[in-house]
Amino acid sequence: MPHHPPVSEPRHPLATRASVLLSSVFGPYSQDDQYGSRKANPMELYQNQVTRLQGAFSLRMFHRSFGLMMIKENLDAPCTLLDFPTLPSFTEQIRQQKYDVIGISGIIANVGKVKKMCELIREYQPKAVIVIGGHIANKERLDQMIDADLIVRGEGIRWFQRYLGQDDKTPIRHPAAFSGFGSKSMGLELGDGPKDTAAILIPSVGCPMGCNFCSTSALFGGKGKFINFYETGDELYDVMCGVEKKLKVRSFFVLDENFLLHRKRALRLLELMEANGKSWSLSVFSSARVLKSYSMEQLQGLGIGFVWMGLEGEESAYDKLKGVDTLHLVQHLQGNGIRVLGSTILGLENHRPAEMESIIEYAVRHDTVFHQFMLYTPIPGTPLHEEHQRDGNLLPESEFPFVDAHGQYRFNYRHPHFENGEEENYLLDAFRQDFATNGPSLMRLFRVLLNGWQKRDLHSLRVQRRLSRESAPLRSTYSGAVWAMKMYYKNDDGLWTKAEELLTDIYAEFGWRTRLVTPIIGRYILSRLKKEELRLAAGESYEPGFYFEENASAAALKKGHPVEEQPNRIPEISAFPELAC
Ligand code: SF4
């Protein structure tokens, strides 16, 4: 039975015959411009807020606009997607092709870009309905800042299906797509193929933990709320098998705020993986308490190789951390081969300048493979933002432009204990100290991979297959990278020793072949590393390529075929980088 929306929900008169264009905001992104791009806020997640000060060792990588991809694949109407267009390529598209509905998604810092895109649409496509979604939809008075027809908050797949008169109860079609692209580190391209990159998997959106600052939780309903695209382990397993077949991958980046929280689904997935001998690797987000509720055997069985976990700060009052010794937890996970990305917030209510040194030292002591540092920032839509708004603490736009409220620069409110922008220095100190003490994240990653490999005998053959696959590059490329790191740090006793010890352990584990090839590969990597340093010193930055994709209906329409009913299928993603803007 098709779902009949409440009368207040808008419906497009052309229903599934409407032609739809979806677009992310235009680039370039890593520059300071009049539309709100900021050099300090590039489109690369890791460079932006994780390995920010690791120079040529930083992990550079882009991620697609997965929300738009999911919407496109679940529409029966012909739908075209532009991901990371430039202003000229976006303009060209709307000049050349007529659309009935144009949807744009962005974050709050993108208001200037969305405003410009709306103006262009009004100029070239005055009849098109403009729909705005994503985090930007939570910006207060957005309707007065931009010229749009509909501003949609929350989950967009079902909204678009209802808007276009489609049944919104059919199973969600999952795109087969890689989780990242353009990956680089130490001056080397890390490859975007199935062996190098995980596929994206989106089982749910939202997180019921509802931490007061969390904008992703708030976007999908906040505390106690979440939306499952796949309710059961069986459904998820089928989706994963489809993606595995299509992309030839064996690893998945699970884009779910708190994947392991859905315990029944996760444990059923584990059963199916065991029964079918799947040695998949899963990278997940998980809160600490939830993670701790699983045994190491279960985590290894599920293929959990990477966890993004909130550490927030010592003695922070979040439920998700109650009773958890995060130092011990990280040590336990990493000692068993599970790479941890720890996330620390600076500037919590109880933080004071005098304590920042010990707060940073505590965070750095975790020695996680990756460490994200963010300023405690009220984002519109979150309970924290509501609280500051109520108390009149938020800085007006004239004092602090909201495009700079991305958590990597300054507080966008009057903090009771910090003044004059000193928080930026603490933030940079945290990144610096983590890097200076623990070394490049890649070196930490290799150590943790080795830990996992050395404990392989504790696990089933199925798990051993994964550990063997994940640690295989330690025999050559990764050991070469460690050799290059050792040379690079010849004047830094601490990090030289760290690299030397790791290399000794790798040699002991993998023998003479590794010992033989390592210096040859290492010399090459060292030369690339130095070249990359020069490139970065000259001010070079990276931008994502442009993706143009169509769903099956749009492709069929182009070929002159009638639009047909869409079976539940894994669609093909075609992409081509833009060569020139
Ligand atoms: S546990 Fe993580 S994802 Fe969930 S609400 Fe808190 S910060 Fe957000």
mmCIF file of C-alpha atoms and ligand atoms in Angstrom, residues 206-218 257-258 285-287 310 312 318 320, ligand 1:
data_model
loop_
_atom_site.group_PDB
_atom_site.id
_atom_site.type_symbol
_atom_site.label_atom_id
_atom_site.label_comp_id
_atom_site.label_asym_id
_atom_site.label_seq_id
_atom_site.Cartn_x
_atom_site.Cartn_y
_atom_site.Cartn_z
ATOM 1 C CA GLY A 206 20.903 9.183 13.566
ATOM 2 C CA CYS A 207 21.978 8.112 17.044
ATOM 3 C CA PRO A 208 19.664 7.693 20.024
ATOM 4 C CA MET A 209 22.413 8.651 22.504
ATOM 5 C CA GLY A 210 21.654 12.287 21.664
ATOM 6 C CA CYS A 211 24.828 13.929 23.013
ATOM 7 C CA ASN A 212 24.089 17.648 23.386
ATOM 8 C CA PHE A 213 26.603 18.811 20.708
ATOM 9 C CA CYS A 214 25.947 16.093 18.127
ATOM 10 C CA SER A 215 24.531 17.535 14.924
ATOM 11 C CA THR A 216 24.114 14.196 13.138
ATOM 12 C CA SER A 217 22.056 12.830 15.993
ATOM 13 C CA ALA A 218 20.023 16.072 16.098
ATOM 14 C CA GLU A 257 26.621 6.863 13.862
ATOM 15 C CA ASN A 258 26.631 3.962 16.288
ATOM 16 C CA PHE A 285 31.670 4.435 14.480
ATOM 17 C CA SER A 286 30.882 3.366 18.014
ATOM 18 C CA SER A 287 30.458 4.912 21.424
ATOM 19 C CA GLY A 310 34.331 9.685 21.069
ATOM 20 C CA GLU A 312 35.452 13.674 24.436
ATOM 21 C CA TYR A 318 28.335 11.812 28.654
ATOM 22 C CA LYS A 320 28.222 6.843 26.507
HETATM 23 S S1 SF4 B 1 27.273 8.774 20.797
HETATM 24 FE FE1 SF4 B 1 28.381 9.787 19.098
HETATM 25 S S2 SF4 B 1 26.936 9.679 17.383
HETATM 26 FE FE2 SF4 B 1 25.774 9.246 19.234
HETATM 27 S S3 SF4 B 1 24.919 11.214 19.817
HETATM 28 FE FE3 SF4 B 1 26.838 10.973 20.934
HETATM 29 S S4 SF4 B 1 28.398 11.965 19.614
HETATM 30 FE FE4 SF4 B 1 26.567 11.634 18.369
#
